[in-house]
PDB file of C-alpha atoms in Angstrom:
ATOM      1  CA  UNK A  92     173.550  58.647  69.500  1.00 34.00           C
ATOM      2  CA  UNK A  93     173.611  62.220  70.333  1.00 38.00           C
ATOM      3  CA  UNK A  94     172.100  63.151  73.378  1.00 38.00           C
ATOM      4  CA  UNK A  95     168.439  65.041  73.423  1.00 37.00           C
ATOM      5  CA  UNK A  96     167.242  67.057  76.193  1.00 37.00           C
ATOM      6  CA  UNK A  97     163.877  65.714  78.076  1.00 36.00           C
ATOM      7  CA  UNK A  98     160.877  67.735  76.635  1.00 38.00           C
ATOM      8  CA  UNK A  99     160.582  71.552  77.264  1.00 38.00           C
ATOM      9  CA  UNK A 100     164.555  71.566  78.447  1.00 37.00           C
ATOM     10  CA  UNK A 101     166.720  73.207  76.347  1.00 43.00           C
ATOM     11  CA  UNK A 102     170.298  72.470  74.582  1.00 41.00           C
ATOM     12  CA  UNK A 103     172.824  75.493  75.606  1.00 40.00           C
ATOM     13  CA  UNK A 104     175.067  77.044  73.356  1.00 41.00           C
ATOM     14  CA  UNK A 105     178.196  75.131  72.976  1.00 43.00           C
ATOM     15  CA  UNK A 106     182.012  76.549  72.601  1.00 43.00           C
ATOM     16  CA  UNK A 107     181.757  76.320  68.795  1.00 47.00           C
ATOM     17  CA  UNK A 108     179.566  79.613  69.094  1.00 44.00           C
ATOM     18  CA  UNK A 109     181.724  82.492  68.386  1.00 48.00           C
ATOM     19  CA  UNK A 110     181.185  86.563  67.381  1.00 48.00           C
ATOM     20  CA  UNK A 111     179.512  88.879  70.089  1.00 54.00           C
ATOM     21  CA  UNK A 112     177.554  88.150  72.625  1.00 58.00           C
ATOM     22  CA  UNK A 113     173.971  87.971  72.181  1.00 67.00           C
ATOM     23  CA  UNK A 114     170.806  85.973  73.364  1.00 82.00           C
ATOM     24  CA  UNK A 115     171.255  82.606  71.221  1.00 91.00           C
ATOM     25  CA  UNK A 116     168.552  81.979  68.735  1.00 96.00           C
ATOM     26  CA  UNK A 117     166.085  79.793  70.065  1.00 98.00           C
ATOM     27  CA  UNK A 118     165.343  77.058  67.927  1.00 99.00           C
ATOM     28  CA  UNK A 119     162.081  74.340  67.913  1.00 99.00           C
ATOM     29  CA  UNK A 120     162.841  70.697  67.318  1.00 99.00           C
ATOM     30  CA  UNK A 121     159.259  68.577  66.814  1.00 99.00           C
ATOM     31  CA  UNK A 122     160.259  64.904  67.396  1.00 99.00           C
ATOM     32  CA  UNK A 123     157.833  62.352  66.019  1.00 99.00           C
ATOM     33  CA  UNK A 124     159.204  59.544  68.099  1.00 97.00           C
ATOM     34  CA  UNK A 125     161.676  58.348  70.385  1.00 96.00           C
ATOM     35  CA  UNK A 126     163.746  57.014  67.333  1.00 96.00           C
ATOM     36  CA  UNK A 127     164.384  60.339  65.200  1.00 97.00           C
ATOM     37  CA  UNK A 128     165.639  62.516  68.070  1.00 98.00           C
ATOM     38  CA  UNK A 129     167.654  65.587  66.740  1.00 98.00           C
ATOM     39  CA  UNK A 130     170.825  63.778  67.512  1.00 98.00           C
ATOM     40  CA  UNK A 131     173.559  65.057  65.287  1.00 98.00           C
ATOM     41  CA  UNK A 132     171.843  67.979  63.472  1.00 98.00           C
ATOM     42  CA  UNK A 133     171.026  68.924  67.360  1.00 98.00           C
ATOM     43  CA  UNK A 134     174.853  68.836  68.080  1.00 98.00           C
ATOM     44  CA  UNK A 135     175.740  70.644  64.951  1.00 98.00           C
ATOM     45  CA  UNK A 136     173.033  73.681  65.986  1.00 98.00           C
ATOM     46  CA  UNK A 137     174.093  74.058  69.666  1.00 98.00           C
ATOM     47  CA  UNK A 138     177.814  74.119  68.673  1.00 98.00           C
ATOM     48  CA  UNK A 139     176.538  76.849  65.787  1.00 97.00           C
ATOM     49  CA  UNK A 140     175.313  78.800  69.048  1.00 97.00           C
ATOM     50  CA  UNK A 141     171.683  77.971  69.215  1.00 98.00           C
ATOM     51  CA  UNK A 142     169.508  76.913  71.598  1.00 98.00           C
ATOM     52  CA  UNK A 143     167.126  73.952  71.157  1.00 98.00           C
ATOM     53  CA  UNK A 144     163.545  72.970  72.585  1.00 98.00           C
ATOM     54  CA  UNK A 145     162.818  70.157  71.706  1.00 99.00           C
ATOM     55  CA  UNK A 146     158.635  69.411  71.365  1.00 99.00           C
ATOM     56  CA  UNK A 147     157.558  65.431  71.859  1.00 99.00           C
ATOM     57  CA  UNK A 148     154.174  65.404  71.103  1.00 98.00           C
ATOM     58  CA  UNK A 149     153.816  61.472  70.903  1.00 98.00           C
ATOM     59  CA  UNK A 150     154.574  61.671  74.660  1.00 98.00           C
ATOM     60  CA  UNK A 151     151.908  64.559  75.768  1.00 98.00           C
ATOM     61  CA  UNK A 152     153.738  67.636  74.419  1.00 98.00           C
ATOM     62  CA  UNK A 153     151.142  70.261  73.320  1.00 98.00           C
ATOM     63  CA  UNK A 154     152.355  71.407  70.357  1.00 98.00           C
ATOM     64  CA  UNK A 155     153.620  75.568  70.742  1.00 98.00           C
ATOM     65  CA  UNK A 156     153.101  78.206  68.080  1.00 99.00           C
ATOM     66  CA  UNK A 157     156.022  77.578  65.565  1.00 99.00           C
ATOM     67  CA  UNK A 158     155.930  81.408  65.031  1.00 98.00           C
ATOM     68  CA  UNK A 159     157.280  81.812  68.549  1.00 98.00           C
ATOM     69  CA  UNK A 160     160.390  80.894  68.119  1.00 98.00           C
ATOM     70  CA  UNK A 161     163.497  82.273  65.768  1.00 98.00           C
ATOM     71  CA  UNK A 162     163.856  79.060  63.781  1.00 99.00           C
ATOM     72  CA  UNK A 163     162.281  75.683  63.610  1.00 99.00           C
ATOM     73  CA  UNK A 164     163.409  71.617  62.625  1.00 99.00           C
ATOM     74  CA  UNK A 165     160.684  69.301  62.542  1.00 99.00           C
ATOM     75  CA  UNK A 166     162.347  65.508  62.159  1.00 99.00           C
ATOM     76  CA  UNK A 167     161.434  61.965  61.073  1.00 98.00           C
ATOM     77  CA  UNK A 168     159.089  59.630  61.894  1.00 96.00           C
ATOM     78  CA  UNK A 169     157.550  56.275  60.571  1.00 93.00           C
ATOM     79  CA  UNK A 170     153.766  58.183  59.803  1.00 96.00           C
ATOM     80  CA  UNK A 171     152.822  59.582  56.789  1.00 96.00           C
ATOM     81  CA  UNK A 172     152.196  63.153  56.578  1.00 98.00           C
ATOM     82  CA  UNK A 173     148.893  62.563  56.448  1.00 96.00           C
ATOM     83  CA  UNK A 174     148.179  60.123  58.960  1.00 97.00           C
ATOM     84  CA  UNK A 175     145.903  62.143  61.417  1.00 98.00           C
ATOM     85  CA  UNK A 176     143.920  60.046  62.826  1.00 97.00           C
ATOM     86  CA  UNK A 177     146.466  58.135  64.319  1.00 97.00           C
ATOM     87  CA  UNK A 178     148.943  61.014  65.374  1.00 98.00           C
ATOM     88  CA  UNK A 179     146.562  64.358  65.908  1.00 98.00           C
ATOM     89  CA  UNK A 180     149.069  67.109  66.413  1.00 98.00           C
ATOM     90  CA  UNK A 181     149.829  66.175  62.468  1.00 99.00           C
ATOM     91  CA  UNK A 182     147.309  68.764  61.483  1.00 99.00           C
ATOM     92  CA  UNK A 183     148.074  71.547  63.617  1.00 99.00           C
ATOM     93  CA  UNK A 184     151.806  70.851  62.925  1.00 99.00           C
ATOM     94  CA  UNK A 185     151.025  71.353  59.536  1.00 99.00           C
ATOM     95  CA  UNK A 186     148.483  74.687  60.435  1.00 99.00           C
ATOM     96  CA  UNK A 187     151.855  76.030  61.956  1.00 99.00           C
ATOM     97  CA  UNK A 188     154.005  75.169  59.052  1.00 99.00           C
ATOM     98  CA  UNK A 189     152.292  77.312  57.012  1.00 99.00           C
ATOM     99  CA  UNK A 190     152.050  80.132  59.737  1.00 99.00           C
ATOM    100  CA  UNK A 191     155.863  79.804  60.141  1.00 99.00           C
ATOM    101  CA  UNK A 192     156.428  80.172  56.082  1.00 99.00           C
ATOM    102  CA  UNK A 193     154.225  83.172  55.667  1.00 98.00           C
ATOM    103  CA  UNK A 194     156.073  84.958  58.659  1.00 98.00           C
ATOM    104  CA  UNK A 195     159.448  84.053  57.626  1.00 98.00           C
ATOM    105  CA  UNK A 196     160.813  82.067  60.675  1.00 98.00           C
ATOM    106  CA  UNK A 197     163.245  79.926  59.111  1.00 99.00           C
ATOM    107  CA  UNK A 198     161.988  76.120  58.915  1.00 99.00           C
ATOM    108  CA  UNK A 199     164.233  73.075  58.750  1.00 99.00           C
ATOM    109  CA  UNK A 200     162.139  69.627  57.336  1.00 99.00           C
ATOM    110  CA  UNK A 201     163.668  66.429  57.623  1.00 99.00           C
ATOM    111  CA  UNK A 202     162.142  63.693  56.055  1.00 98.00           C
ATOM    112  CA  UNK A 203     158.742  63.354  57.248  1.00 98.00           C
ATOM    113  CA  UNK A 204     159.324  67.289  58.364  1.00 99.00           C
ATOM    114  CA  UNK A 205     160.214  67.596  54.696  1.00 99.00           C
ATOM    115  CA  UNK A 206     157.161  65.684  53.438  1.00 99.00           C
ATOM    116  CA  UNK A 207     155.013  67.628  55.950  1.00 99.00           C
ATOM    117  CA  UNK A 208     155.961  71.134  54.927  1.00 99.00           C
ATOM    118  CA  UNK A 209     155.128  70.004  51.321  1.00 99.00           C
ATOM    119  CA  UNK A 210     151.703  68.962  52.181  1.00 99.00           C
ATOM    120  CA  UNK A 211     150.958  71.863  54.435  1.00 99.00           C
ATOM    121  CA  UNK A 212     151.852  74.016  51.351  1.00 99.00           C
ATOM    122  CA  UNK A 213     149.567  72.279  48.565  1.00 98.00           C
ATOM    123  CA  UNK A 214     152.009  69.666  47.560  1.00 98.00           C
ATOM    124  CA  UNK A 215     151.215  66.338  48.044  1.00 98.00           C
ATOM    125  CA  UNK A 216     153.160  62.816  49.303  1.00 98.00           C
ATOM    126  CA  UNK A 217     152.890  59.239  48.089  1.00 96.00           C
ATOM    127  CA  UNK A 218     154.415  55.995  48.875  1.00 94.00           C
ATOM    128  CA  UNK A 219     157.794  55.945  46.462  1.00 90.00           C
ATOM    129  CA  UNK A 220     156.504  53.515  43.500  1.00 87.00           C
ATOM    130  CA  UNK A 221     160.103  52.302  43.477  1.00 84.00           C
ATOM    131  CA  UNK A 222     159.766  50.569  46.972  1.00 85.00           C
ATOM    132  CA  UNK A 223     161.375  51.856  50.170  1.00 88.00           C
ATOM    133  CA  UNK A 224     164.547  53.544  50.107  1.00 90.00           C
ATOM    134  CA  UNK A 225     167.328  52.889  52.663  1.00 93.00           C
ATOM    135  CA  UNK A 226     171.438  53.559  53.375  1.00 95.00           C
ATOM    136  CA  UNK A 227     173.214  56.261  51.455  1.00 96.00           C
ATOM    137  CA  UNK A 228     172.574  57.638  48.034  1.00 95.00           C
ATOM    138  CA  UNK A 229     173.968  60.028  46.043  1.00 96.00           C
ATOM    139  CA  UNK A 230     172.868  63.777  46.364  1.00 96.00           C
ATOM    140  CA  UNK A 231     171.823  64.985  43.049  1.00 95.00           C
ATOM    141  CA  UNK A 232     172.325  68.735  43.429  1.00 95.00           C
ATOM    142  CA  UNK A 233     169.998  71.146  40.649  1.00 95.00           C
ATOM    143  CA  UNK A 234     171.739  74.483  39.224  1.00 95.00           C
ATOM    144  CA  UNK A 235     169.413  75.917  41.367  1.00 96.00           C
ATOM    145  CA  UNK A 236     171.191  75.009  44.274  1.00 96.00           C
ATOM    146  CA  UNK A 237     174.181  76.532  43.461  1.00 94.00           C
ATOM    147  CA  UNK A 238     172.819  80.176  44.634  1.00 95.00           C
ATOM    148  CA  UNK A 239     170.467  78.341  47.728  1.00 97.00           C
ATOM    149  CA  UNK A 240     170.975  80.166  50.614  1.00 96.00           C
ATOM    150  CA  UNK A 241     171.080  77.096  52.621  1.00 96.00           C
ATOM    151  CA  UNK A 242     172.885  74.737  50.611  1.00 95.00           C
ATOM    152  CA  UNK A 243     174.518  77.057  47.693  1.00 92.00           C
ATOM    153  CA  UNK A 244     177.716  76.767  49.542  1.00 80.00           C
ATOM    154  CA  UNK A 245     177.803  73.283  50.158  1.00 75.00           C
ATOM    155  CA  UNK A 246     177.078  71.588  46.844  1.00 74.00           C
ATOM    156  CA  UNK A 247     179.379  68.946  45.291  1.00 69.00           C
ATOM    157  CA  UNK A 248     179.262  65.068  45.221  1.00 68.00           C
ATOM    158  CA  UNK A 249     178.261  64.505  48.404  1.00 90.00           C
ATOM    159  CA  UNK A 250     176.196  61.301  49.851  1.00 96.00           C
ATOM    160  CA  UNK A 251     173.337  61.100  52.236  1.00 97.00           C
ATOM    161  CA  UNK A 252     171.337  58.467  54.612  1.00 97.00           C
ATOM    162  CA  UNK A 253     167.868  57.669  52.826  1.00 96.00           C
ATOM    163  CA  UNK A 254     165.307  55.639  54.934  1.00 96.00           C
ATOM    164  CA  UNK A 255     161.355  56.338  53.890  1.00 94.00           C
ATOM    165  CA  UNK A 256     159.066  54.567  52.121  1.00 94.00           C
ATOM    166  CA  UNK A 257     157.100  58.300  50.839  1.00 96.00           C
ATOM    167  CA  UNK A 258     158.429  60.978  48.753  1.00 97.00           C
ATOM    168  CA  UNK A 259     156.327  64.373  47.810  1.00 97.00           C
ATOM    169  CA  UNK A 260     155.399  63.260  44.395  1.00 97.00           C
ATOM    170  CA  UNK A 261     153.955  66.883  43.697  1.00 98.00           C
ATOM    171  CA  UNK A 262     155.789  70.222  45.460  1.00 98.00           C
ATOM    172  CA  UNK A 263     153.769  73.581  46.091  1.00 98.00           C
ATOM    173  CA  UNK A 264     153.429  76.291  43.496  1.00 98.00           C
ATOM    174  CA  UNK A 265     156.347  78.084  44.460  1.00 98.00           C
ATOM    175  CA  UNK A 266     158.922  74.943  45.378  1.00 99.00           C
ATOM    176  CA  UNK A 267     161.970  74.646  43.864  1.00 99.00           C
ATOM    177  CA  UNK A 268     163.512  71.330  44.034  1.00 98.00           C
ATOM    178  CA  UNK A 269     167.608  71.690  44.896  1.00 98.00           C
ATOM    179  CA  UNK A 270     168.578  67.742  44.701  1.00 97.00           C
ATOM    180  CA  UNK A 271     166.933  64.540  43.072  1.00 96.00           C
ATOM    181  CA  UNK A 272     167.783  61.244  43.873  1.00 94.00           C
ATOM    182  CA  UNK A 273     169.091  58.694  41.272  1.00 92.00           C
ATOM    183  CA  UNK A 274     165.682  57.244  40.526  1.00 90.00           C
ATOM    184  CA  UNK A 275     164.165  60.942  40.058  1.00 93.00           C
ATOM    185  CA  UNK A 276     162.544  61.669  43.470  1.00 95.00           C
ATOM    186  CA  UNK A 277     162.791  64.975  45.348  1.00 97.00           C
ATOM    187  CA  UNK A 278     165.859  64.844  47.951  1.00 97.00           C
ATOM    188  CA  UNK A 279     166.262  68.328  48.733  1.00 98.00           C
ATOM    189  CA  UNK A 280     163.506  71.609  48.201  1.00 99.00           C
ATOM    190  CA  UNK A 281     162.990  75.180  49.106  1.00 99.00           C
ATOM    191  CA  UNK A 282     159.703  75.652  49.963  1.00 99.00           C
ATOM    192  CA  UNK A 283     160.311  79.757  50.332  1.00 98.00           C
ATOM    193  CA  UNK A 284     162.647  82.474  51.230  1.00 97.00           C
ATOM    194  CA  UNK A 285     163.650  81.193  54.406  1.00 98.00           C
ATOM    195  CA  UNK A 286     162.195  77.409  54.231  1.00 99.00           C
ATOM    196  CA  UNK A 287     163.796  74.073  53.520  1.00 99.00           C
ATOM    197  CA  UNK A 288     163.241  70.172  53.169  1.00 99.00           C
ATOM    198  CA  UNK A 289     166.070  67.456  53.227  1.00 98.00           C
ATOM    199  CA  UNK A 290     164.346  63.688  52.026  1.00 97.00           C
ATOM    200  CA  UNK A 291     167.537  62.616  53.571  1.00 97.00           C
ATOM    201  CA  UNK A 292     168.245  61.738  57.810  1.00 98.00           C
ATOM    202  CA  UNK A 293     171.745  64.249  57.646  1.00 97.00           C
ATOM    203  CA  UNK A 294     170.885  63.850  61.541  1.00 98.00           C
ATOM    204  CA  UNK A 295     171.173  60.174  61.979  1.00 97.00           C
ATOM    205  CA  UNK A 296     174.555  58.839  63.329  1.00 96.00           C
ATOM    206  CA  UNK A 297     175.376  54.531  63.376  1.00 95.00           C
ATOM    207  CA  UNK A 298     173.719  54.164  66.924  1.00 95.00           C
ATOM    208  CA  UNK A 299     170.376  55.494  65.520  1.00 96.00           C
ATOM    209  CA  UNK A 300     170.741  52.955  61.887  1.00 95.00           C
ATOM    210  CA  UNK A 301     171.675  50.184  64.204  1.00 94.00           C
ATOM    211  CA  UNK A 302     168.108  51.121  66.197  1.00 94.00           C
ATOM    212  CA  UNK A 303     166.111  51.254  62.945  1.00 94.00           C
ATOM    213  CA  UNK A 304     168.086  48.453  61.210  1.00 92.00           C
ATOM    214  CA  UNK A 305     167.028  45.981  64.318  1.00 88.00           C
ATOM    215  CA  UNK A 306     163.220  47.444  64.182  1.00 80.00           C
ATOM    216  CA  UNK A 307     160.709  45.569  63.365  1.00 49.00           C
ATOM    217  CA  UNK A 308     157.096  45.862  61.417  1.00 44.00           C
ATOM    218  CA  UNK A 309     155.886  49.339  59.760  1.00 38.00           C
ATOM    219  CA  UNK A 310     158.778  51.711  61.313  1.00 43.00           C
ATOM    220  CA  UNK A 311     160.539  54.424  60.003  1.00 47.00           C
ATOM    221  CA  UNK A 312     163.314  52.155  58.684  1.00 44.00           C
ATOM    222  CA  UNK A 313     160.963  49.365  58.467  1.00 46.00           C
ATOM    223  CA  UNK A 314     163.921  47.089  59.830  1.00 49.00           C
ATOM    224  CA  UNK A 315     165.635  47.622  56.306  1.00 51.00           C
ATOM    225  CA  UNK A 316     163.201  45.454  54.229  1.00 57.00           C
ATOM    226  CA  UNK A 317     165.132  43.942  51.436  1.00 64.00           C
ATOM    227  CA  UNK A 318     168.563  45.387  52.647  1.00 76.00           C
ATOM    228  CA  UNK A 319     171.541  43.655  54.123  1.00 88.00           C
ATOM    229  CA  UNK A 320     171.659  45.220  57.341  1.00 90.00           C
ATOM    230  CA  UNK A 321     175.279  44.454  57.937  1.00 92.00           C
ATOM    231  CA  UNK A 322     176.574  46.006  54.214  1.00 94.00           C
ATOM    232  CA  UNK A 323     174.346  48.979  54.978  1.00 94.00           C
ATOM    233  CA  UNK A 324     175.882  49.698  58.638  1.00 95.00           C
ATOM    234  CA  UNK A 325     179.139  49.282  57.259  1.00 96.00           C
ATOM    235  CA  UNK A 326     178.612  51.485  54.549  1.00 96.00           C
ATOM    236  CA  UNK A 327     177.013  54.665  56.680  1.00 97.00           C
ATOM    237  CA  UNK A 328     180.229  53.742  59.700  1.00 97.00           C
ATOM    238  CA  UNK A 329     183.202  54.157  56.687  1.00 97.00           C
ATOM    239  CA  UNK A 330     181.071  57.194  55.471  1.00 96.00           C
ATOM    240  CA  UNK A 331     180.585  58.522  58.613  1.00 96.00           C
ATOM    241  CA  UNK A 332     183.481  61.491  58.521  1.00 96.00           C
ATOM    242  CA  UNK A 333     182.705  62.336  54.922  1.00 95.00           C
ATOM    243  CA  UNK A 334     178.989  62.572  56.078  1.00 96.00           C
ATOM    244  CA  UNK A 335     179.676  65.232  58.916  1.00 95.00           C
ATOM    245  CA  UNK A 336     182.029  66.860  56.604  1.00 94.00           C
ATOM    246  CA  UNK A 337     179.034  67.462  54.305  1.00 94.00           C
ATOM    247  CA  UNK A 338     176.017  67.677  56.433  1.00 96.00           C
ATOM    248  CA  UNK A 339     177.294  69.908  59.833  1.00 95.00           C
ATOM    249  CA  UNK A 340     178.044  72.935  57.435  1.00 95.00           C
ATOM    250  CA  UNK A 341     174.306  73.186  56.045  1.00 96.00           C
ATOM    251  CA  UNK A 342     173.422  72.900  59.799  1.00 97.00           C
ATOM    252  CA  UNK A 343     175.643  75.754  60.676  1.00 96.00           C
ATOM    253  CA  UNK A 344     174.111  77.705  57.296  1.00 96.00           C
ATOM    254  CA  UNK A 345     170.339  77.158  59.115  1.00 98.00           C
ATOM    255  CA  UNK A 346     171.709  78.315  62.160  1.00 98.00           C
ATOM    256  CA  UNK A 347     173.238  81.496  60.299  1.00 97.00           C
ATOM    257  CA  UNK A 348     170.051  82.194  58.734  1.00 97.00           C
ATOM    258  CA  UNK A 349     168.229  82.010  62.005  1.00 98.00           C
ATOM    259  CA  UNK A 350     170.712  84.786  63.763  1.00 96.00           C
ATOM    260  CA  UNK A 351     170.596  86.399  60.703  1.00 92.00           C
ATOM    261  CA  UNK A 352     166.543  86.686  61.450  1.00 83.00           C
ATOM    262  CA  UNK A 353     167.038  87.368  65.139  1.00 74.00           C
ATOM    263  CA  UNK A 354     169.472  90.029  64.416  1.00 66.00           C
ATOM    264  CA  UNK A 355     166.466  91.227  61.821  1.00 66.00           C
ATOM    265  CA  UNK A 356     164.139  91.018  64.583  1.00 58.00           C
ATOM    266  CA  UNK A 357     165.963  92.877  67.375  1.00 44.00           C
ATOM    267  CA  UNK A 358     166.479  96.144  64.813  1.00 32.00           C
ATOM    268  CA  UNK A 359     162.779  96.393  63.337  1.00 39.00           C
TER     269      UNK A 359
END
């Protein structure tokens, strides 16, 4: 699993980082739970030359003004994106969301984050009426992906790691949906200039399945309900290259949007 700093530290700027030198874009990572840490996408960002802060409010975080930072990724977790009395920075999460969209700070969602930005926007999110989806799917890229400026030059016939029981069954006015999954849902969405969604977990490496495939009850991978855990392991561990190869260039694409703000930022 890829390591994640303690709340309020930050990740430094690794020696993938190249071009002049300049403060590195200072990222916000909102972790759900102990089990959907940044982990790989987190790697793939500091080696792109960001920093990363990484916000637990399940643990006593308060919750900082997205707007304050160049760029934001808000991860997984096993609530809904609507579940607030339970989990009570959900609605000032999603307050911020929309904050961050209308000022243009680039916004990363990943699965719940993904579901969450839809909400926050006017969409909506149901539980998928095909039953839970887990292990790796096929990424069913839209023409309008082609000219994405996140993913435009990273679409082919790539795979991804699915594990969620909801899907945004409705997208804002605005939306436009870049990839569908083979049974129709929403895998991939733009939300505005500078905001994304991924259905998909491009962050989650084997050490993190093996945690959710071993869970048990109502979790985020629900312990794989219905699934051979062993054929779905061994499926994401052979894929594993091929996954990086895929996923760490979008990363890398977020990260070069973010500078691309900063640099924005530091001339206005």
């Amino acid at each position: 699993m890829g390591g994640v700093p303690r709340a309020g530290l930050r990740l430094r700027a690794g020696p993938d980082a190249a071009g002049p030198v300049r403060p590195a874009p200072h990222l916000l990572a909102v972790e759900h739970e102990d089990s959907c840490p940044p982990a790989l996408v987190g790697e793939w960002l500091t080696r792109a030359g960001c920093t990363i802060e990484v916000c637990r409010p399940y643990a006593g975080d308060a919750l900082p003004a997205l707007t304050s930072y160049d760029g934001v990724v808000v991860l997984g977790g096993e609530m809904g994106a609507n579940d607030d009395d339970a989990h009570a920075w959900l609605p000032p999460l999603r307050s911020g969301i929309r904050d961050a969209v209308a000022a243009g700070t680039p916004l990363l969602g990943i699965c719940l984050g993904h579901q969450l930005i839809a909400v926050a926007l006017g969409g909506a999110v149901a539980r998928n009426p095909r039953g839970q989806t887990v292990g790796l799917q096929p990424v069913g890229w839209t023409a309008a992906a082609a000219t994405d400026d996140l993913v435009g030059e990273h679409v082919g016939g790539e795979q991804a790691i699915h594990w969620n029981n909801d899907v945004a069954v409705r997208l804002p006015d605005g939306a436009v949906v870049l990839a569908r999954t083979p049974d129709g849902q929403v895998q991939a969405a733009r939300f505005g200039p500078r905001a994304w969604g991924i259905q998909a977990h491009p962050e989650a490496d084997t050490a993190i399945i093996e945690r959710w495939l071993s869970s048990e009850g109502d979790t985020e991978a629900g312990g794989g309900r219905g699934h051979d855990p062993d054929a779905v392991l061994a499926a994401i561990r052979a894929a594993a290259p091929a996954l990086t190869s895929w996923w760490q260039p979008v990363a890398v694409r977020f990260a070069a949007v973010v500078a691309a703000g900063t640099r924005e930022g530091a001339h206005a």
